[in-house]
mmCIF file with all atom_site columns, C-alpha atoms in Angstrom:
data_model
loop_
_atom_site.group_PDB
_atom_site.id
_atom_site.type_symbol
_atom_site.label_atom_id
_atom_site.label_alt_id
_atom_site.label_comp_id
_atom_site.label_asym_id
_atom_site.label_entity_id
_atom_site.label_seq_id
_atom_site.pdbx_PDB_ins_code
_atom_site.Cartn_x
_atom_site.Cartn_y
_atom_site.Cartn_z
_atom_site.occupancy
_atom_site.B_iso_or_equiv
_atom_site.pdbx_formal_charge
_atom_site.auth_seq_id
_atom_site.auth_comp_id
_atom_site.auth_asym_id
_atom_site.auth_atom_id
_atom_site.pdbx_PDB_model_num
ATOM 1   C CA . UNK A 1 1   ? -97.459  -128.957 89.295  1.00 83.00 ? 1162 UNK A CA 1
ATOM 2   C CA . UNK A 1 2   ? -98.851  -132.469 89.339  1.00 88.00 ? 1163 UNK A CA 1
ATOM 3   C CA . UNK A 1 3   ? -102.219 -132.416 91.732  1.00 91.00 ? 1164 UNK A CA 1
ATOM 4   C CA . UNK A 1 4   ? -104.257 -135.267 92.779  1.00 91.00 ? 1165 UNK A CA 1
ATOM 5   C CA . UNK A 1 5   ? -108.029 -134.936 94.019  1.00 90.00 ? 1166 UNK A CA 1
ATOM 6   C CA . UNK A 1 6   ? -110.875 -137.180 94.502  1.00 89.00 ? 1167 UNK A CA 1
ATOM 7   C CA . UNK A 1 7   ? -113.272 -134.795 92.808  1.00 89.00 ? 1168 UNK A CA 1
ATOM 8   C CA . UNK A 1 8   ? -113.235 -133.973 89.271  1.00 91.00 ? 1169 UNK A CA 1
ATOM 9   C CA . UNK A 1 9   ? -111.340 -130.598 88.455  1.00 93.00 ? 1170 UNK A CA 1
ATOM 10  C CA . UNK A 1 10  ? -112.879 -127.824 86.387  1.00 94.00 ? 1171 UNK A CA 1
ATOM 11  C CA . UNK A 1 11  ? -110.559 -126.780 83.510  1.00 94.00 ? 1172 UNK A CA 1
ATOM 12  C CA . UNK A 1 12  ? -110.327 -123.457 85.058  1.00 94.00 ? 1173 UNK A CA 1
ATOM 13  C CA . UNK A 1 13  ? -111.538 -121.339 88.278  1.00 93.00 ? 1174 UNK A CA 1
ATOM 14  C CA . UNK A 1 14  ? -111.243 -117.689 89.119  1.00 92.00 ? 1175 UNK A CA 1
ATOM 15  C CA . UNK A 1 15  ? -110.579 -117.078 92.413  1.00 92.00 ? 1176 UNK A CA 1
ATOM 16  C CA . UNK A 1 16  ? -109.240 -114.379 94.895  1.00 92.00 ? 1177 UNK A CA 1
ATOM 17  C CA . UNK A 1 17  ? -110.773 -111.479 93.066  1.00 89.00 ? 1178 UNK A CA 1
ATOM 18  C CA . UNK A 1 18  ? -109.323 -108.199 94.814  1.00 89.00 ? 1179 UNK A CA 1
ATOM 19  C CA . UNK A 1 19  ? -109.799 -104.988 93.007  1.00 88.00 ? 1180 UNK A CA 1
ATOM 20  C CA . UNK A 1 20  ? -108.463 -105.193 89.491  1.00 90.00 ? 1181 UNK A CA 1
ATOM 21  C CA . UNK A 1 21  ? -106.486 -108.762 90.287  1.00 93.00 ? 1182 UNK A CA 1
ATOM 22  C CA . UNK A 1 22  ? -107.536 -112.306 90.564  1.00 91.00 ? 1183 UNK A CA 1
ATOM 23  C CA . UNK A 1 23  ? -105.785 -115.970 90.497  1.00 92.00 ? 1184 UNK A CA 1
ATOM 24  C CA . UNK A 1 24  ? -106.797 -118.002 87.956  1.00 93.00 ? 1185 UNK A CA 1
ATOM 25  C CA . UNK A 1 25  ? -106.147 -122.048 88.334  1.00 95.00 ? 1186 UNK A CA 1
ATOM 26  C CA . UNK A 1 26  ? -105.729 -123.730 85.224  1.00 96.00 ? 1187 UNK A CA 1
ATOM 27  C CA . UNK A 1 27  ? -105.895 -127.539 85.125  1.00 95.00 ? 1188 UNK A CA 1
ATOM 28  C CA . UNK A 1 28  ? -104.974 -129.884 82.254  1.00 94.00 ? 1189 UNK A CA 1
ATOM 29  C CA . UNK A 1 29  ? -104.064 -133.308 81.412  1.00 94.00 ? 1190 UNK A CA 1
ATOM 30  C CA . UNK A 1 30  ? -106.893 -134.437 83.851  1.00 94.00 ? 1191 UNK A CA 1
ATOM 31  C CA . UNK A 1 31  ? -106.635 -138.105 84.162  1.00 93.00 ? 1192 UNK A CA 1
ATOM 32  C CA . UNK A 1 32  ? -109.404 -140.567 86.107  1.00 93.00 ? 1193 UNK A CA 1
ATOM 33  C CA . UNK A 1 33  ? -107.885 -143.174 87.640  1.00 93.00 ? 1194 UNK A CA 1
ATOM 34  C CA . UNK A 1 34  ? -110.228 -145.679 89.403  1.00 92.00 ? 1195 UNK A CA 1
ATOM 35  C CA . UNK A 1 35  ? -109.175 -148.313 91.734  1.00 88.00 ? 1196 UNK A CA 1
ATOM 36  C CA . UNK A 1 36  ? -111.837 -150.780 93.349  1.00 86.00 ? 1197 UNK A CA 1
ATOM 37  C CA . UNK A 1 37  ? -114.381 -148.392 94.327  1.00 85.00 ? 1198 UNK A CA 1
ATOM 38  C CA . UNK A 1 38  ? -112.139 -145.363 94.680  1.00 90.00 ? 1199 UNK A CA 1
ATOM 39  C CA . UNK A 1 39  ? -111.840 -142.450 91.683  1.00 92.00 ? 1200 UNK A CA 1
ATOM 40  C CA . UNK A 1 40  ? -109.434 -139.826 91.712  1.00 94.00 ? 1201 UNK A CA 1
ATOM 41  C CA . UNK A 1 41  ? -108.132 -137.484 89.143  1.00 93.00 ? 1202 UNK A CA 1
ATOM 42  C CA . UNK A 1 42  ? -104.268 -136.859 88.729  1.00 94.00 ? 1203 UNK A CA 1
ATOM 43  C CA . UNK A 1 43  ? -103.525 -133.706 86.530  1.00 94.00 ? 1204 UNK A CA 1
ATOM 44  C CA . UNK A 1 44  ? -101.202 -130.660 85.987  1.00 94.00 ? 1205 UNK A CA 1
ATOM 45  C CA . UNK A 1 45  ? -102.481 -127.522 87.844  1.00 95.00 ? 1206 UNK A CA 1
ATOM 46  C CA . UNK A 1 46  ? -100.917 -124.012 87.388  1.00 95.00 ? 1207 UNK A CA 1
ATOM 47  C CA . UNK A 1 47  ? -101.779 -120.797 89.266  1.00 93.00 ? 1208 UNK A CA 1
ATOM 48  C CA . UNK A 1 48  ? -101.596 -117.250 87.872  1.00 90.00 ? 1209 UNK A CA 1
ATOM 49  C CA . UNK A 1 49  ? -102.460 -113.923 89.226  1.00 90.00 ? 1210 UNK A CA 1
ATOM 50  C CA . UNK A 1 50  ? -103.607 -111.701 86.368  1.00 89.00 ? 1211 UNK A CA 1
ATOM 51  C CA . UNK A 1 51  ? -105.590 -108.584 85.797  1.00 90.00 ? 1212 UNK A CA 1
ATOM 52  C CA . UNK A 1 52  ? -109.587 -109.155 86.799  1.00 90.00 ? 1213 UNK A CA 1
ATOM 53  C CA . UNK A 1 53  ? -112.331 -107.639 84.349  1.00 86.00 ? 1214 UNK A CA 1
ATOM 54  C CA . UNK A 1 54  ? -115.528 -108.688 82.995  1.00 85.00 ? 1215 UNK A CA 1
ATOM 55  C CA . UNK A 1 55  ? -115.713 -111.517 80.504  1.00 87.00 ? 1216 UNK A CA 1
ATOM 56  C CA . UNK A 1 56  ? -112.783 -113.361 82.139  1.00 88.00 ? 1217 UNK A CA 1
ATOM 57  C CA . UNK A 1 57  ? -114.241 -116.613 81.468  1.00 91.00 ? 1218 UNK A CA 1
ATOM 58  C CA . UNK A 1 58  ? -114.459 -116.453 77.787  1.00 92.00 ? 1219 UNK A CA 1
ATOM 59  C CA . UNK A 1 59  ? -111.015 -114.747 77.652  1.00 91.00 ? 1220 UNK A CA 1
ATOM 60  C CA . UNK A 1 60  ? -109.320 -117.775 79.385  1.00 92.00 ? 1221 UNK A CA 1
ATOM 61  C CA . UNK A 1 61  ? -111.621 -120.164 77.596  1.00 93.00 ? 1222 UNK A CA 1
ATOM 62  C CA . UNK A 1 62  ? -110.416 -118.498 74.267  1.00 93.00 ? 1223 UNK A CA 1
ATOM 63  C CA . UNK A 1 63  ? -106.783 -118.262 75.541  1.00 92.00 ? 1224 UNK A CA 1
ATOM 64  C CA . UNK A 1 64  ? -106.400 -121.587 77.449  1.00 94.00 ? 1225 UNK A CA 1
ATOM 65  C CA . UNK A 1 65  ? -103.606 -123.124 75.606  1.00 94.00 ? 1226 UNK A CA 1
ATOM 66  C CA . UNK A 1 66  ? -101.390 -119.923 75.865  1.00 94.00 ? 1227 UNK A CA 1
ATOM 67  C CA . UNK A 1 67  ? -101.935 -119.333 79.356  1.00 93.00 ? 1228 UNK A CA 1
ATOM 68  C CA . UNK A 1 68  ? -101.291 -123.061 80.233  1.00 94.00 ? 1229 UNK A CA 1
ATOM 69  C CA . UNK A 1 69  ? -98.175  -122.914 78.285  1.00 94.00 ? 1230 UNK A CA 1
ATOM 70  C CA . UNK A 1 70  ? -97.089  -119.547 79.779  1.00 92.00 ? 1231 UNK A CA 1
ATOM 71  C CA . UNK A 1 71  ? -97.862  -120.885 83.194  1.00 92.00 ? 1232 UNK A CA 1
ATOM 72  C CA . UNK A 1 72  ? -95.703  -124.192 82.936  1.00 92.00 ? 1233 UNK A CA 1
ATOM 73  C CA . UNK A 1 73  ? -92.778  -122.386 81.605  1.00 94.00 ? 1234 UNK A CA 1
ATOM 74  C CA . UNK A 1 74  ? -93.107  -119.889 84.494  1.00 92.00 ? 1235 UNK A CA 1
ATOM 75  C CA . UNK A 1 75  ? -93.248  -122.871 86.703  1.00 92.00 ? 1236 UNK A CA 1
ATOM 76  C CA . UNK A 1 76  ? -90.319  -124.620 84.897  1.00 93.00 ? 1237 UNK A CA 1
ATOM 77  C CA . UNK A 1 77  ? -87.943  -121.420 84.780  1.00 95.00 ? 1238 UNK A CA 1
ATOM 78  C CA . UNK A 1 78  ? -88.489  -120.858 88.542  1.00 94.00 ? 1239 UNK A CA 1
ATOM 79  C CA . UNK A 1 79  ? -88.143  -124.692 89.527  1.00 94.00 ? 1240 UNK A CA 1
ATOM 80  C CA . UNK A 1 80  ? -84.898  -124.833 87.335  1.00 96.00 ? 1241 UNK A CA 1
ATOM 81  C CA . UNK A 1 81  ? -83.534  -121.420 89.130  1.00 96.00 ? 1242 UNK A CA 1
ATOM 82  C CA . UNK A 1 82  ? -84.027  -123.045 92.572  1.00 96.00 ? 1243 UNK A CA 1
ATOM 83  C CA . UNK A 1 83  ? -81.966  -126.475 91.610  1.00 96.00 ? 1244 UNK A CA 1
ATOM 84  C CA . UNK A 1 84  ? -79.060  -124.426 89.746  1.00 96.00 ? 1245 UNK A CA 1
ATOM 85  C CA . UNK A 1 85  ? -79.079  -121.852 93.292  1.00 97.00 ? 1246 UNK A CA 1
ATOM 86  C CA . UNK A 1 86  ? -78.830  -124.994 95.201  1.00 96.00 ? 1247 UNK A CA 1
ATOM 87  C CA . UNK A 1 87  ? -75.988  -126.706 92.730  1.00 95.00 ? 1248 UNK A CA 1
ATOM 88  C CA . UNK A 1 88  ? -74.259  -123.521 92.936  1.00 94.00 ? 1249 UNK A CA 1
ATOM 89  C CA . UNK A 1 89  ? -74.244  -123.465 96.780  1.00 93.00 ? 1250 UNK A CA 1
ATOM 90  C CA . UNK A 1 90  ? -73.096  -127.041 96.795  1.00 92.00 ? 1251 UNK A CA 1
ATOM 91  C CA . UNK A 1 91  ? -70.316  -126.379 94.255  1.00 90.00 ? 1252 UNK A CA 1
ATOM 92  C CA . UNK A 1 92  ? -69.275  -123.281 96.156  1.00 89.00 ? 1253 UNK A CA 1
ATOM 93  C CA . UNK A 1 93  ? -68.991  -125.734 99.496  1.00 86.00 ? 1254 UNK A CA 1
ATOM 94  C CA . UNK A 1 94  ? -66.347  -127.692 97.534  1.00 82.00 ? 1255 UNK A CA 1
ATOM 95  C CA . UNK A 1 95  ? -64.406  -125.068 95.783  1.00 78.00 ? 1256 UNK A CA 1
ATOM 96  C CA . UNK A 1 96  ? -61.909  -124.597 98.452  1.00 70.00 ? 1257 UNK A CA 1
ATOM 97  C CA . UNK A 1 97  ? -60.933  -128.281 98.047  1.00 66.00 ? 1258 UNK A CA 1
ATOM 98  C CA . UNK A 1 98  ? -60.120  -127.456 94.398  1.00 65.00 ? 1259 UNK A CA 1
ATOM 99  C CA . UNK A 1 99  ? -58.250  -124.373 94.750  1.00 63.00 ? 1260 UNK A CA 1
ATOM 100 C CA . UNK A 1 100 ? -54.181  -124.483 93.549  1.00 61.00 ? 1261 UNK A CA 1
ATOM 101 C CA . UNK A 1 101 ? -52.871  -123.190 96.725  1.00 60.00 ? 1262 UNK A CA 1
ATOM 102 C CA . UNK A 1 102 ? -54.293  -126.641 98.351  1.00 59.00 ? 1263 UNK A CA 1
ATOM 103 C CA . UNK A 1 103 ? -52.482  -128.811 96.325  1.00 61.00 ? 1264 UNK A CA 1
ATOM 104 C CA . UNK A 1 104 ? -49.287  -128.784 98.554  1.00 64.00 ? 1265 UNK A CA 1
ATOM 105 C CA . UNK A 1 105 ? -46.559  -127.941 95.953  1.00 66.00 ? 1266 UNK A CA 1
ATOM 106 C CA . UNK A 1 106 ? -43.413  -126.514 97.604  1.00 70.00 ? 1267 UNK A CA 1
ATOM 107 C CA . UNK A 1 107 ? -41.283  -124.212 95.503  1.00 69.00 ? 1268 UNK A CA 1
ATOM 108 C CA . UNK A 1 108 ? -37.766  -124.358 96.810  1.00 70.00 ? 1269 UNK A CA 1
ATOM 109 C CA . UNK A 1 109 ? -35.953  -120.822 97.673  1.00 76.00 ? 1270 UNK A CA 1
ATOM 110 C CA . UNK A 1 110 ? -32.887  -122.097 96.097  1.00 74.00 ? 1271 UNK A CA 1
ATOM 111 C CA . UNK A 1 111 ? -31.821  -120.799 92.440  1.00 79.00 ? 1272 UNK A CA 1
ATOM 112 C CA . UNK A 1 112 ? -34.226  -121.898 90.140  1.00 78.00 ? 1273 UNK A CA 1
ATOM 113 C CA . UNK A 1 113 ? -32.748  -124.459 87.601  1.00 83.00 ? 1274 UNK A CA 1
ATOM 114 C CA . UNK A 1 114 ? -34.335  -126.626 84.940  1.00 84.00 ? 1275 UNK A CA 1
ATOM 115 C CA . UNK A 1 115 ? -34.181  -129.444 87.278  1.00 81.00 ? 1276 UNK A CA 1
ATOM 116 C CA . UNK A 1 116 ? -36.039  -127.686 90.017  1.00 80.00 ? 1277 UNK A CA 1
ATOM 117 C CA . UNK A 1 117 ? -38.633  -126.447 87.369  1.00 83.00 ? 1278 UNK A CA 1
ATOM 118 C CA . UNK A 1 118 ? -38.938  -129.896 85.904  1.00 84.00 ? 1279 UNK A CA 1
ATOM 119 C CA . UNK A 1 119 ? -39.543  -131.508 89.359  1.00 81.00 ? 1280 UNK A CA 1
ATOM 120 C CA . UNK A 1 120 ? -42.319  -128.872 90.328  1.00 80.00 ? 1281 UNK A CA 1
ATOM 121 C CA . UNK A 1 121 ? -44.006  -129.529 86.924  1.00 83.00 ? 1282 UNK A CA 1
ATOM 122 C CA . UNK A 1 122 ? -43.886  -133.141 87.797  1.00 83.00 ? 1283 UNK A CA 1
ATOM 123 C CA . UNK A 1 123 ? -45.112  -132.794 91.268  1.00 79.00 ? 1284 UNK A CA 1
ATOM 124 C CA . UNK A 1 124 ? -47.760  -130.225 90.055  1.00 80.00 ? 1285 UNK A CA 1
ATOM 125 C CA . UNK A 1 125 ? -49.305  -132.326 87.470  1.00 82.00 ? 1286 UNK A CA 1
ATOM 126 C CA . UNK A 1 126 ? -49.286  -135.500 89.541  1.00 80.00 ? 1287 UNK A CA 1
ATOM 127 C CA . UNK A 1 127 ? -51.078  -133.686 92.029  1.00 76.00 ? 1288 UNK A CA 1
ATOM 128 C CA . UNK A 1 128 ? -53.494  -131.962 89.458  1.00 75.00 ? 1289 UNK A CA 1
ATOM 129 C CA . UNK A 1 129 ? -54.154  -135.416 87.861  1.00 73.00 ? 1290 UNK A CA 1
ATOM 130 C CA . UNK A 1 130 ? -54.880  -137.181 91.355  1.00 70.00 ? 1291 UNK A CA 1
ATOM 131 C CA . UNK A 1 131 ? -57.500  -134.410 92.174  1.00 69.00 ? 1292 UNK A CA 1
ATOM 132 C CA . UNK A 1 132 ? -59.266  -134.228 88.905  1.00 70.00 ? 1293 UNK A CA 1
ATOM 133 C CA . UNK A 1 133 ? -59.597  -138.342 89.232  1.00 74.00 ? 1294 UNK A CA 1
ATOM 134 C CA . UNK A 1 134 ? -60.811  -138.236 92.782  1.00 79.00 ? 1295 UNK A CA 1
ATOM 135 C CA . UNK A 1 135 ? -64.139  -138.710 94.201  1.00 85.00 ? 1296 UNK A CA 1
ATOM 136 C CA . UNK A 1 136 ? -64.582  -134.971 95.286  1.00 83.00 ? 1297 UNK A CA 1
ATOM 137 C CA . UNK A 1 137 ? -64.051  -134.144 91.470  1.00 83.00 ? 1298 UNK A CA 1
ATOM 138 C CA . UNK A 1 138 ? -66.554  -136.433 90.141  1.00 88.00 ? 1299 UNK A CA 1
ATOM 139 C CA . UNK A 1 139 ? -69.155  -135.102 92.545  1.00 90.00 ? 1300 UNK A CA 1
ATOM 140 C CA . UNK A 1 140 ? -68.662  -131.642 91.395  1.00 88.00 ? 1301 UNK A CA 1
ATOM 141 C CA . UNK A 1 141 ? -68.794  -132.722 87.853  1.00 89.00 ? 1302 UNK A CA 1
ATOM 142 C CA . UNK A 1 142 ? -72.062  -134.607 88.528  1.00 93.00 ? 1303 UNK A CA 1
ATOM 143 C CA . UNK A 1 143 ? -73.387  -131.164 90.469  1.00 94.00 ? 1304 UNK A CA 1
ATOM 144 C CA . UNK A 1 144 ? -72.386  -129.399 86.960  1.00 93.00 ? 1305 UNK A CA 1
ATOM 145 C CA . UNK A 1 145 ? -74.195  -132.097 85.094  1.00 95.00 ? 1306 UNK A CA 1
ATOM 146 C CA . UNK A 1 146 ? -77.456  -131.918 86.950  1.00 95.00 ? 1307 UNK A CA 1
ATOM 147 C CA . UNK A 1 147 ? -79.576  -129.931 84.100  1.00 95.00 ? 1308 UNK A CA 1
ATOM 148 C CA . UNK A 1 148 ? -78.978  -133.117 82.047  1.00 95.00 ? 1309 UNK A CA 1
ATOM 149 C CA . UNK A 1 149 ? -80.569  -135.266 84.173  1.00 95.00 ? 1310 UNK A CA 1
ATOM 150 C CA . UNK A 1 150 ? -83.792  -136.643 82.722  1.00 94.00 ? 1311 UNK A CA 1
ATOM 151 C CA . UNK A 1 151 ? -86.757  -134.960 84.211  1.00 90.00 ? 1312 UNK A CA 1
ATOM 152 C CA . UNK A 1 152 ? -85.011  -131.813 85.226  1.00 94.00 ? 1313 UNK A CA 1
ATOM 153 C CA . UNK A 1 153 ? -86.057  -129.654 87.025  1.00 94.00 ? 1314 UNK A CA 1
ATOM 154 C CA . UNK A 1 154 ? -89.274  -131.509 88.299  1.00 90.00 ? 1315 UNK A CA 1
ATOM 155 C CA . UNK A 1 155 ? -87.456  -134.931 89.245  1.00 91.00 ? 1316 UNK A CA 1
ATOM 156 C CA . UNK A 1 156 ? -83.446  -134.002 90.199  1.00 94.00 ? 1317 UNK A CA 1
ATOM 157 C CA . UNK A 1 157 ? -81.452  -136.285 92.366  1.00 95.00 ? 1318 UNK A CA 1
ATOM 158 C CA . UNK A 1 158 ? -78.619  -134.454 93.747  1.00 95.00 ? 1319 UNK A CA 1
ATOM 159 C CA . UNK A 1 159 ? -75.318  -136.339 94.067  1.00 94.00 ? 1320 UNK A CA 1
ATOM 160 C CA . UNK A 1 160 ? -73.931  -137.278 97.679  1.00 92.00 ? 1321 UNK A CA 1
ATOM 161 C CA . UNK A 1 161 ? -70.577  -135.253 98.917  1.00 89.00 ? 1322 UNK A CA 1
ATOM 162 C CA . UNK A 1 162 ? -68.494  -137.992 99.291  1.00 86.00 ? 1323 UNK A CA 1
ATOM 163 C CA . UNK A 1 163 ? -67.312  -135.914 102.476 1.00 80.00 ? 1324 UNK A CA 1
ATOM 164 C CA . UNK A 1 164 ? -70.483  -136.820 103.712 1.00 79.00 ? 1325 UNK A CA 1
ATOM 165 C CA . UNK A 1 165 ? -69.840  -140.136 103.345 1.00 69.00 ? 1326 UNK A CA 1
ATOM 166 C CA . UNK A 1 166 ? -66.707  -140.551 105.785 1.00 61.00 ? 1327 UNK A CA 1
ATOM 167 C CA . UNK A 1 167 ? -66.937  -141.904 109.351 1.00 56.00 ? 1328 UNK A CA 1
ATOM 168 C CA . UNK A 1 168 ? -65.968  -139.313 111.936 1.00 47.00 ? 1329 UNK A CA 1
#
């Protein structure tokens, strides 16, 4: 997670020691920014709860890169899962709009002939094409493509449901 402080962060800290567990805070990519008389630090910070034992400082120092990699992957996976969960919820909201029974195609109760089948097929495909080209379909595709956005999952912009743009 991106963090900011006016104090220079330590490379790592051990906190909340309770029995055989503790939190470690890992800081990396520390950048010093000086503007006029103010200095601040921008950095990536990760928190992990791990087993505590004597000599933790040396173990962290010796495995720092692997710990950072593991913490960054965990953060990425958790955030990506949250984004996908929200995307799936938004898709579910619009599923009913895309159901075949909502096409409004009527099948006559009279005897089925080739002419009737052709009329039904033409009406069906016209309706399908109009649905696939409408704003709701584009919105749903943008939701499915959300994982392809540059910056995913840290910087994601959800598309706006076209139903939300309609005036009541």
